[in-house]
Coordinates of C-alpha atoms and ligand atoms in Angstrom, one line a residue:
Chain A
X1063 CA 9.0 37.0 -19.7
X1064 CA 5.4 38.2 -19.7
X1065 CA 3.0 37.9 -16.9
X1066 CA 0.4 35.2 -17.6
X1067 CA -3.2 35.1 -16.5
X1068 CA -5.8 32.4 -16.4
X1069 CA -8.7 34.1 -18.2
X1070 CA -11.1 31.1 -18.5
X1071 CA -11.9 27.8 -16.8
X1072 CA -14.2 24.9 -17.7
X1073 CA -14.8 21.3 -16.5
X1074 CA -17.1 18.4 -17.0
X1075 CA -18.6 16.4 -14.1
X1076 CA -16.2 13.6 -13.1
X1077 CA -17.7 10.1 -13.2
X1078 CA -18.5 7.2 -15.4
X1079 CA -19.5 8.8 -18.7
X1080 CA -20.8 5.9 -20.7
X1081 CA -22.4 8.3 -23.2
X1082 CA -19.4 10.5 -23.9
X1083 CA -16.1 9.6 -25.7
X1084 CA -12.7 11.2 -25.2
X1085 CA -13.2 13.9 -27.8
X1086 CA -16.7 14.8 -26.5
X1087 CA -15.4 15.2 -22.9
X1088 CA -12.5 17.4 -24.1
X1089 CA -14.9 19.5 -26.2
X1090 CA -17.3 20.1 -23.3
X1091 CA -14.5 21.4 -21.0
X1092 CA -12.9 23.5 -23.8
X1093 CA -16.1 25.2 -24.8
X1094 CA -16.9 26.0 -21.2
X1095 CA -13.5 27.6 -20.7
X1096 CA -13.6 29.5 -24.0
X1097 CA -17.0 30.9 -23.1
X1098 CA -15.8 31.8 -19.6
X1099 CA -12.9 33.7 -21.2
X1100 CA -14.9 35.2 -24.0
X1101 CA -12.6 33.9 -26.7
X1102 CA -13.4 32.1 -30.0
X1103 CA -10.0 31.5 -31.4
X1104 CA -6.6 30.5 -29.9
X1105 CA -3.0 30.3 -31.1
X1106 CA -2.3 26.9 -29.6
X1107 CA -3.9 23.9 -27.8
X1108 CA -2.0 21.6 -25.4
X1109 CA -3.7 18.4 -24.4
X1110 CA -2.8 16.7 -21.2
X1111 CA -3.5 12.9 -21.3
X1112 CA -1.9 9.7 -20.0
X1113 CA -3.8 6.6 -21.3
X1114 CA -5.7 7.4 -24.5
X1115 CA -3.6 5.0 -26.5
X1116 CA -3.9 2.1 -24.0
X1117 CA -7.6 2.6 -23.0
X1118 CA -9.3 4.0 -26.1
X1119 CA -6.9 3.0 -28.9
X1120 CA -6.5 6.7 -29.8
X1121 CA -3.2 8.6 -29.8
X1122 CA -2.5 11.9 -31.6
X1123 CA -4.9 13.9 -29.5
X1124 CA -3.6 17.3 -30.3
X1125 CA -4.8 17.5 -33.8
X1126 CA -7.8 15.3 -33.1
X1127 CA -9.2 17.6 -30.4
X1128 CA -8.2 20.8 -32.2
X1129 CA -10.2 19.7 -35.3
X1130 CA -13.1 18.4 -33.2
X1131 CA -13.3 21.7 -31.4
X1132 CA -13.5 23.7 -34.6
X1133 CA -9.9 24.9 -34.3
X1134 CA -8.5 23.0 -37.3
X1135 CA -5.1 24.4 -38.3
X1136 CA -3.8 25.7 -35.0
X1137 CA -0.7 24.4 -33.2
X1138 CA -1.8 21.4 -31.1
X1139 CA 0.1 18.6 -29.3
X1140 CA -0.5 16.1 -26.5
X1141 CA 1.7 16.3 -23.4
X1142 CA 2.3 13.1 -21.3
X1143 CA 3.8 12.8 -17.8
X1144 CA 1.7 10.0 -16.4
X1145 CA -0.8 11.3 -13.8
X1146 CA 1.0 14.6 -14.0
X1147 CA 0.1 15.1 -17.7
X1148 CA -2.6 17.8 -17.0
X1149 CA -0.4 20.2 -15.1
X1150 CA 2.5 19.5 -17.4
X1151 CA 0.3 20.7 -20.3
X1152 CA -0.5 23.9 -18.3
X1153 CA 3.2 24.4 -17.8
X1154 CA 3.8 24.2 -21.6
X1155 CA 1.0 26.7 -22.2
X1156 CA 2.5 29.0 -19.6
X1157 CA 5.9 28.8 -21.3
X1158 CA 4.3 29.7 -24.7
X1159 CA 2.5 32.7 -23.4
X1160 CA 5.2 33.9 -21.0
X1161 CA 7.8 33.6 -23.7
X1162 CA 5.7 35.7 -26.1
X1163 CA 5.3 32.8 -28.6
X1164 CA 1.5 32.8 -28.3
X1165 CA -1.1 35.1 -27.0
X1166 CA -4.2 32.9 -26.3
X1167 CA -3.4 29.3 -25.4
X1168 CA -6.0 26.6 -24.6
X1169 CA -5.1 23.7 -22.3
X1170 CA -7.3 20.7 -21.8
X1171 CA -6.7 17.7 -19.6
X1172 CA -8.8 14.7 -20.5
X1173 CA -9.0 11.0 -19.5
X1174 CA -11.4 8.2 -20.4
X1175 CA -10.8 5.2 -18.2
X1176 CA -14.1 3.4 -17.7
X1177 CA -14.4 1.6 -21.0
X1178 CA -12.3 -1.2 -19.5
X1179 CA -12.6 -2.8 -16.1
X1180 CA -10.2 -4.2 -13.5
X1181 CA -6.9 -5.7 -14.5
X1182 CA -6.6 -3.9 -17.9
X1183 CA -6.9 -0.5 -16.2
X1184 CA -4.6 -1.6 -13.3
X1185 CA -1.9 -2.6 -15.8
X1186 CA -2.3 0.6 -17.8
X1187 CA -1.8 2.7 -14.7
X1188 CA 1.3 0.7 -13.7
X1189 CA 2.9 2.0 -16.9
X1190 CA 3.7 5.1 -14.8
X1191 CA 6.1 2.9 -12.8
X1192 CA 9.4 1.4 -14.0
X1193 CA 8.3 -1.3 -16.5
X1194 CA 11.6 -3.3 -16.3
X1195 CA 11.9 -3.3 -12.5
X1196 CA 8.6 -2.5 -10.9
X1197 CA 5.6 -3.3 -13.1
X1198 CA 7.2 -6.5 -14.3
X1199 CA 7.1 -7.8 -10.7
X1200 CA 3.3 -7.6 -10.6
X1201 CA 3.3 -4.4 -8.5
X1202 CA 0.1 -2.3 -8.9
X1203 CA 0.0 1.4 -8.2
X1204 CA -2.0 0.8 -5.1
X1205 CA 0.7 -1.7 -4.0
X1206 CA 3.4 0.9 -4.5
X1207 CA 1.5 3.3 -2.2
X1208 CA 0.9 0.6 0.3
X1209 CA 4.6 -0.1 0.5
X1210 CA 5.2 3.6 1.3
X1211 CA 2.3 3.8 3.8
X1212 CA 3.4 0.8 5.8
X1213 CA 7.0 2.0 6.0
X1214 CA 5.8 5.5 7.0
X1215 CA 3.6 4.0 9.8
X1216 CA 6.6 1.9 10.9
X1217 CA 9.1 4.7 11.0
X1218 CA 6.9 7.4 12.6
X1219 CA 4.7 5.3 14.8
X1220 CA 1.2 6.0 13.3
X1221 CA -1.8 3.7 13.4
X1222 CA -4.0 2.9 10.4
X1223 CA -6.9 5.1 11.8
X1224 CA -4.6 8.1 12.0
X1225 CA -5.0 8.5 8.2
X1226 CA -8.8 8.9 8.4
X1227 CA -8.8 12.8 8.4
X1228 CA -7.6 12.8 4.7
X1229 CA -10.6 10.8 3.6
X1230 CA -13.0 12.6 5.9
X1231 CA -11.9 16.1 4.8
X1232 CA -11.9 15.3 1.0
X1233 CA -15.3 13.7 1.1
X1234 CA -16.8 16.5 3.3
X1235 CA -15.6 19.0 0.6
X1236 CA -16.7 16.8 -2.3
X1237 CA -20.3 17.0 -0.9
X1238 CA -20.6 20.6 -2.0
X1239 CA -18.9 20.2 -5.4
X1240 CA -21.5 19.5 -8.1
X1241 CA -18.7 18.3 -10.4
X1242 CA -17.4 15.7 -7.9
X1243 CA -17.8 12.0 -8.6
X1244 CA -18.7 11.2 -5.0
X1245 CA -21.2 12.9 -2.7
X1246 CA -20.6 10.7 0.3
X1247 CA -20.2 11.5 3.9
X1248 CA -17.2 9.7 5.4
X1249 CA -16.6 9.4 9.1
X1250 CA -13.7 8.0 11.1
X1251 CA -15.9 5.0 11.7
X1252 CA -16.7 4.3 8.0
X1253 CA -13.0 4.8 7.3
X1254 CA -12.2 2.1 9.8
X1255 CA -14.7 -0.3 8.1
X1256 CA -13.6 0.4 4.5
X1257 CA -12.5 -2.7 2.6
X1258 CA -8.7 -3.2 2.4
X1259 CA -7.4 -3.2 -1.1
X1260 CA -3.6 -3.5 -0.5
X1261 CA -2.9 -3.6 3.3
X1262 CA -2.6 -0.9 4.8
X1263 CA -4.3 1.0 1.9
X1264 CA -8.1 0.7 2.0
X1265 CA -10.8 1.9 -0.4
X1266 CA -11.2 5.3 1.2
X1267 CA -7.4 5.9 1.0
X1268 CA -7.7 5.6 -2.7
X1269 CA -8.9 7.7 -5.7
X1270 CA -11.4 6.2 -8.2
X1271 CA -11.1 5.1 -11.8
X1272 CA -13.2 7.7 -13.7
X1273 CA -13.7 9.9 -16.8
X1274 CA -13.4 13.7 -17.0
X1275 CA -12.0 16.8 -18.7
X1276 CA -11.0 20.2 -17.5
X1277 CA -9.7 23.2 -19.4
X1278 CA -8.1 26.6 -18.9
X1279 CA -7.5 29.6 -21.2
X1280 CA -4.1 31.4 -20.8
X1281 CA -3.3 34.9 -22.0
X1282 CA -1.0 37.9 -21.2
X1283 CA -2.3 39.6 -18.0
X1284 CA -3.5 42.7 -19.9
X1285 CA -6.2 40.5 -21.6
X1286 CA -7.4 39.5 -18.1
X1287 CA -7.9 43.1 -17.1
X1288 CA -10.5 43.6 -19.8
X1289 CA -12.8 40.8 -18.4
X1290 CA -15.3 40.9 -15.6
X1291 CA -13.6 38.1 -13.6
X1292 CA -11.1 38.9 -10.8
X1293 CA -7.6 38.7 -12.4
X1294 CA -5.8 35.5 -11.5
X1295 CA -2.1 35.4 -12.5
X1296 CA 0.3 32.5 -12.6
X1297 CA 2.9 33.5 -10.0
X1298 CA 4.9 30.3 -10.5
X1299 CA 5.1 27.2 -12.7
X1300 CA 7.7 24.6 -12.0
X1301 CA 8.6 20.9 -12.6
X1302 CA 10.8 18.7 -10.4
X1303 CA 11.8 15.1 -11.2
X1304 CA 13.0 12.1 -9.3
X1305 CA 13.8 8.5 -10.1
X1306 CA 10.8 6.6 -11.6
X1307 CA 11.2 3.6 -9.3
X1308 CA 10.7 4.0 -5.5
X1309 CA 13.6 1.6 -4.9
X1310 CA 16.0 4.0 -6.8
X1311 CA 15.3 6.9 -4.5
X1312 CA 17.6 8.1 -1.8
X1313 CA 14.9 7.9 0.8
X1314 CA 11.5 6.5 -0.3
X1315 CA 9.7 8.5 2.3
X1316 CA 11.0 11.9 1.0
X1317 CA 9.4 13.1 -2.2
X1318 CA 12.5 14.8 -3.6
X1319 CA 10.8 15.7 -6.9
X1320 CA 8.0 17.4 -4.9
X1321 CA 10.4 19.3 -2.7
X1322 CA 12.4 20.5 -5.8
X1323 CA 9.2 21.5 -7.6
X1324 CA 7.8 23.4 -4.6
X1325 CA 11.1 25.1 -3.8
X1326 CA 11.4 26.3 -7.4
X1327 CA 7.8 27.6 -7.4
X1328 CA 8.4 29.4 -4.1
X1329 CA 11.5 31.1 -5.5
X1330 CA 9.7 32.2 -8.7
X1331 CA 6.8 33.6 -6.7
X1332 CA 9.0 35.1 -4.0
X1333 CA 6.8 33.4 -1.4
X1334 CA 7.0 30.6 1.2
X1335 CA 4.5 28.1 2.5
X1336 CA 3.3 30.6 5.1
X1337 CA 1.8 32.8 2.4
X1338 CA -0.2 30.0 0.7
X1339 CA -4.0 30.2 1.5
X1340 CA -4.9 26.8 0.1
X1341 CA -3.2 23.8 -1.4
X1342 CA -4.7 21.5 -4.0
X1343 CA -2.4 18.5 -3.6
X1344 CA -2.2 15.1 -5.3
X1345 CA -4.1 12.9 -2.8
X1346 CA -4.4 9.9 -5.1
X1347 CA -3.7 8.0 -1.9
X1348 CA -3.7 9.3 1.7
X1349 CA 0.0 8.6 2.1
X1350 CA 0.7 10.8 -1.0
X1351 CA -1.1 13.7 0.7
X1352 CA 1.0 13.3 3.8
X1353 CA 4.3 13.1 1.9
X1354 CA 3.3 16.1 -0.3
X1355 CA 2.5 18.3 2.7
X1356 CA 6.0 17.5 4.1
X1357 CA 7.8 18.0 0.8
X1358 CA 6.1 21.4 0.2
X1359 CA 7.1 22.6 3.7
X1360 CA 3.8 22.5 5.5
X1361 CA 4.9 19.9 7.9
X1362 CA 8.2 18.4 9.0
X1363 CA 9.2 14.9 7.9
X1364 CA 6.9 12.4 9.6
X1365 CA 4.5 15.1 10.7
X1366 CA 2.1 15.3 7.6
X1367 CA -0.4 12.9 9.3
X1368 CA -0.1 14.9 12.5
X1369 CA -1.1 18.1 10.7
X1370 CA -4.2 16.3 9.4
X1371 CA -5.0 14.9 12.9
X1372 CA -4.8 18.4 14.3
X1373 CA -7.5 19.6 11.9
X1374 CA -5.2 21.9 10.0
X1375 CA -6.2 20.6 6.5
X1376 CA -9.9 21.5 6.6
X1377 CA -11.4 24.6 5.0
X1378 CA -10.8 26.6 8.2
X1379 CA -7.5 25.0 9.1
X1380 CA -4.0 26.4 8.6
X1381 CA -3.7 24.9 5.1
X1382 CA -6.9 23.8 3.5
X1383 CA -6.4 20.9 1.0
X1384 CA -8.7 19.1 -1.4
X1385 CA -11.1 22.0 -1.1
X1386 CA -13.4 20.7 -3.8
X1387 CA -13.0 17.1 -2.9
X1388 CA -9.5 16.4 -4.2
X1389 CA -8.6 13.2 -6.1
X1390 CA -10.5 11.0 -3.7
X1391 CA -14.0 12.7 -3.9
X1392 CA -13.9 14.9 -7.0
X1393 CA -12.1 12.0 -8.7
X1394 CA -8.9 11.2 -10.5
X1395 CA -9.2 11.0 -14.3
X1396 CA -5.5 10.8 -14.3
X1397 CA -4.3 13.0 -17.2
X1398 CA -7.1 15.6 -16.5
X1399 CA -6.4 15.8 -12.7
X1400 CA -3.7 18.5 -12.9
X1401 CA -6.1 20.8 -14.9
X1402 CA -9.0 20.2 -12.4
X1403 CA -6.7 21.2 -9.6
X1404 CA -5.9 24.5 -11.3
X1405 CA -9.5 25.2 -12.2
X1406 CA -10.5 24.7 -8.6
X1407 CA -7.7 27.1 -7.3
X1408 CA -9.1 29.7 -9.7
X1409 CA -12.6 29.1 -8.4
X1410 CA -11.3 29.7 -4.9
X1411 CA -9.3 32.9 -5.8
X1412 CA -12.3 34.3 -7.8
X1413 CA -14.6 33.7 -4.8
X1414 CA -16.7 31.2 -6.8
X1415 CA -16.2 28.1 -4.6
X1416 CA -19.7 28.3 -3.0
X1417 CA -20.0 26.5 0.3
X1418 CA -16.4 25.4 0.1
X1419 CA -15.0 29.0 -0.2
X1420 CA -11.8 29.5 1.8
X1421 CA -12.2 32.9 3.4
X1422 CA -10.1 35.7 1.8
X1423 CA -8.2 33.3 -0.5
X1424 CA -5.7 35.3 -2.4
X1425 CA -2.8 32.8 -3.1
X1426 CA -3.4 29.2 -4.0
X1427 CA -1.0 26.4 -4.9
X1428 CA -1.7 23.3 -7.0
X1429 CA 0.6 20.3 -7.1
X1430 CA 0.2 17.4 -9.6
X1431 CA 2.3 14.3 -9.3
X1432 CA 3.2 11.8 -12.1
X1433 CA 3.7 8.2 -11.0
X1434 CA 4.7 7.6 -7.4
X1435 CA 6.6 10.9 -7.3
X1436 CA 8.9 11.0 -10.4
X1437 CA 7.3 14.1 -12.1
X1438 CA 5.9 16.8 -9.9
X1439 CA 4.4 20.1 -11.3
X1440 CA 3.7 23.0 -8.9
X1441 CA 1.7 26.1 -9.8
X1442 CA 1.2 29.1 -7.6
X1443 CA -1.8 31.3 -8.6
X1444 CA -2.4 34.8 -7.2
X1445 CA -5.5 37.0 -7.3
X1446 CA -4.4 40.5 -8.4
X1447 CA -6.1 43.7 -7.5
Chain B
X200 CA 7.2 -8.5 -21.9
X201 CA 8.6 -9.3 -25.3
X202 CA 11.1 -12.1 -26.0
X203 CA 13.9 -9.6 -26.8
X204 CA 13.1 -7.5 -23.7
X205 CA 13.2 -10.6 -21.5
X206 CA 16.6 -11.6 -23.0
X207 CA 18.1 -8.1 -22.5
X208 CA 17.3 -8.3 -18.8
X209 CA 18.6 -11.9 -18.3
X210 CA 21.6 -11.0 -16.1
X211 CA 19.5 -8.9 -13.8
X212 CA 16.6 -11.4 -13.6
X213 CA 18.6 -14.6 -13.1
X214 CA 21.7 -13.4 -11.2
X215 CA 20.9 -9.9 -9.7
X216 CA 23.8 -8.5 -11.8
X217 CA 24.2 -4.8 -11.3
X218 CA 27.3 -2.5 -11.6
X219 CA 30.1 -1.0 -9.5
X220 CA 31.3 2.5 -10.0
X221 CA 35.0 2.4 -10.6
X222 CA 35.4 6.0 -9.4
X223 CA 33.5 6.1 -6.1
X224 CA 32.9 2.4 -5.4
X225 CA 29.1 2.7 -5.3
X226 CA 27.3 -0.6 -5.9
X227 CA 24.3 -0.2 -8.2
X228 CA 21.2 -2.2 -8.8
X229 CA 19.3 -2.1 -11.1
X230 CA 22.1 -1.2 -13.5
X231 CA 22.0 2.3 -15.0
X232 CA 25.4 2.9 -16.6
X233 CA 25.8 6.3 -14.9
X234 CA 26.7 6.3 -11.2
X235 CA 23.8 8.0 -9.3
X236 CA 26.3 9.2 -6.6
X237 CA 29.1 10.8 -8.6
X238 CA 27.7 10.7 -12.2
X239 CA 30.8 8.9 -13.5
X240 CA 30.3 6.1 -16.1
X241 CA 29.6 2.9 -14.3
X242 CA 29.5 -0.2 -16.6
X243 CA 31.6 -2.7 -14.7
X244 CA 29.3 -5.7 -13.8
X245 CA 28.8 -6.6 -10.1
X246 CA 26.8 -9.6 -8.9
X247 CA 24.9 -9.1 -5.7
X248 CA 24.7 -11.8 -3.0
X249 CA 20.9 -11.9 -3.1
X250 CA 20.6 -11.5 0.7
X251 CA 18.8 -8.6 2.3
X252 CA 15.9 -7.7 4.5
X253 CA 12.3 -6.5 4.1
X254 CA 12.0 -2.7 4.0
X255 CA 8.3 -2.7 3.4
X256 CA 5.6 -5.1 2.1
X257 CA 2.0 -5.5 1.0
X258 CA -0.4 -8.0 -0.5
X259 CA -1.9 -7.5 -4.0
X260 CA -5.5 -8.7 -4.2
X261 CA -6.3 -6.8 -7.4
X262 CA -3.5 -7.7 -9.8
X263 CA -2.6 -6.1 -13.1
X264 CA -3.3 -8.1 -16.3
X265 CA -0.9 -11.0 -16.6
X266 CA -0.7 -11.7 -12.8
X267 CA -4.3 -12.8 -12.1
X268 CA -3.4 -16.5 -11.6
X269 CA -1.1 -15.7 -8.8
X270 CA -3.2 -13.3 -6.7
X271 CA -3.2 -12.7 -3.9
X272 CA 0.6 -12.4 -3.6
X273 CA 2.9 -10.4 -1.4
X274 CA 5.3 -7.8 -2.8
X275 CA 8.1 -6.1 -1.0
X276 CA 10.9 -3.5 -1.1
X277 CA 14.0 -5.5 -0.2
X278 CA 17.1 -3.7 1.1
X279 CA 20.0 -5.8 -0.2
X280 CA 22.9 -6.2 2.2
X281 CA 25.1 -4.3 -0.2
X282 CA 22.8 -1.3 0.0
X283 CA 20.6 -1.0 -3.0
X284 CA 16.8 -1.7 -2.8
X285 CA 14.8 -4.1 -5.1
X286 CA 11.1 -4.4 -5.7
X287 CA 10.1 -8.0 -5.9
X288 CA 7.5 -10.6 -4.8
X289 CA 8.0 -12.7 -1.7
X290 CA 7.6 -16.5 -2.0
X291 CA 7.5 -19.6 0.3
X292 CA 5.9 -17.5 3.1
X293 CA 2.4 -16.7 4.4
X294 CA 1.5 -13.0 4.2
X295 CA 0.8 -12.9 8.0
X296 CA 4.4 -14.0 8.8
X297 CA 6.1 -11.2 6.9
X298 CA 7.4 -8.3 8.9
X299 CA 9.7 -5.3 8.3
X300 CA 13.3 -6.3 8.9
X301 CA 12.8 -10.0 8.1
X302 CA 15.9 -11.5 6.5
X303 CA 15.3 -12.8 3.0
X304 CA 17.3 -14.3 0.1
X305 CA 16.8 -14.4 -3.6
X306 CA 15.4 -17.4 -5.5
X307 CA 14.5 -17.9 -9.1
X308 CA 10.8 -18.4 -9.8
X309 CA 8.2 -18.0 -12.5
X310 CA 7.1 -14.3 -12.4
X311 CA 4.4 -14.2 -15.1
X312 CA 2.9 -16.1 -17.9
X313 CA 1.0 -15.0 -21.0
X314 CA -1.6 -17.7 -21.3
X315 CA -1.1 -21.3 -22.4
X316 CA 1.2 -20.6 -25.3
X317 CA 2.8 -17.3 -24.5
X318 CA 6.1 -16.5 -22.9
X319 CA 6.7 -17.6 -19.3
X320 CA 8.9 -15.0 -17.6
X321 CA 11.3 -16.2 -14.8
X322 CA 13.1 -14.0 -12.5
X323 CA 14.0 -13.1 -8.9
X324 CA 11.7 -13.5 -5.9
X325 CA 12.7 -13.4 -2.3
X326 CA 12.0 -16.0 0.5
X327 CA 12.7 -16.0 4.2
X328 CA 16.3 -17.1 4.9
X329 CA 16.2 -20.7 5.7
X330 CA 17.5 -21.5 9.2
X331 CA 20.0 -24.3 9.3
X332 CA 20.1 -26.5 12.4
X333 CA 23.4 -28.3 13.3
X334 CA 23.0 -32.1 12.8
Ligands
ZN96 ZN1 30.3 6.8 -8.5

């Protein structure tokens, strides 16, 4: 196995891009990443995407985007793992470079969600759940998270307002990220007044429907040493899985896929949660942030919300999360999200995070979740030298 | 849901038919043909009683396509008395009356419809257990 570095990063602003199609979004992110890395060619392209077929009528994105980006002829495929598609594509790129099968690999996560409104998008997102036994009952993704949140509050004795710190923190950090969808100050008071969308999940617990693309360039670590950027290596890359349906899990309030994924990543990197300086987690809903913190070992079971209430998830807390706004404020273009998370960890480790810089960040973790917890991809990145 | 897909799921939708593992005795719903506890083949049918209690619940105000007519509606995770959990809508009850631990039982209801001329899908929903008074 070879050591793999991230030698380039790129991203589009997240939002409603009425003027840009899927391929244009992907191209913008790819070109930015290739420029950042100083490369003009690559051996392979992996595209992370969830809903292009359903929401733009376009599948077969590997060849499409390779051709559109002027890379006609290279190896190119789309990788799909619901909302975990982006990080799953990074993992495939990592395998190719680490295994010596390719030297320069491009990974782009892209999603175009805003051409349709309401029920069509809700139904498309529900495809990440079990079609025969969850989605067929009329359960939306918001509803699945509401089921988990209500049970969590019941078992561990939390009140609705105890979840406010997740929204307050994400939006505070989003304010300073020019690529974030929202630049919105959220207070505990505005959280308490937010409209309910599936009780107890309110609007500020949720991530928005949006468009966006993010890209990284992977190469053997020797390539990185020749560039001006600080060297960022992939210290771990791991996937864990669980049952697709919440009702099929041993304990719905334990994300076993996330625990497996994090455990494997810690083993590969030879590290534990104590060594992680920041954690880009999958805060598609506040309850997911709490369950991820617990599964990754930052809080005991039932204590994820307590960690947030104690102020430990902010930029100056024990484990900063959503440092560039997270899924709530930066936005959640589903198949692109996992690549945004990795781009943001690289920004932090290079010291390029501006007002949101985590002091002395050397080791960062990104965790991307597909569905309600069935596919979980964890990457640990480390600044070297 | 296509006609063939609906037909394939008829035993689950209309009777809550799952499976029992011959090796370790686990009761399984939805059926999965491989026991999740011991990994042995588990293809022997087992029909569940349809009784259980609410594990968690919420109300859907922004439904997916195909469910707009019924919104708002309440969905729940129901823990069956035999052990497995089921995701289903609650019926014959006001959202404000639902609580965790409430006893419920399965009934057959219309689940979704694809317009005036499309397929109407029937299946399980759960309602509060009716209290019988002695006459
Ligand atoms: Zn068994």
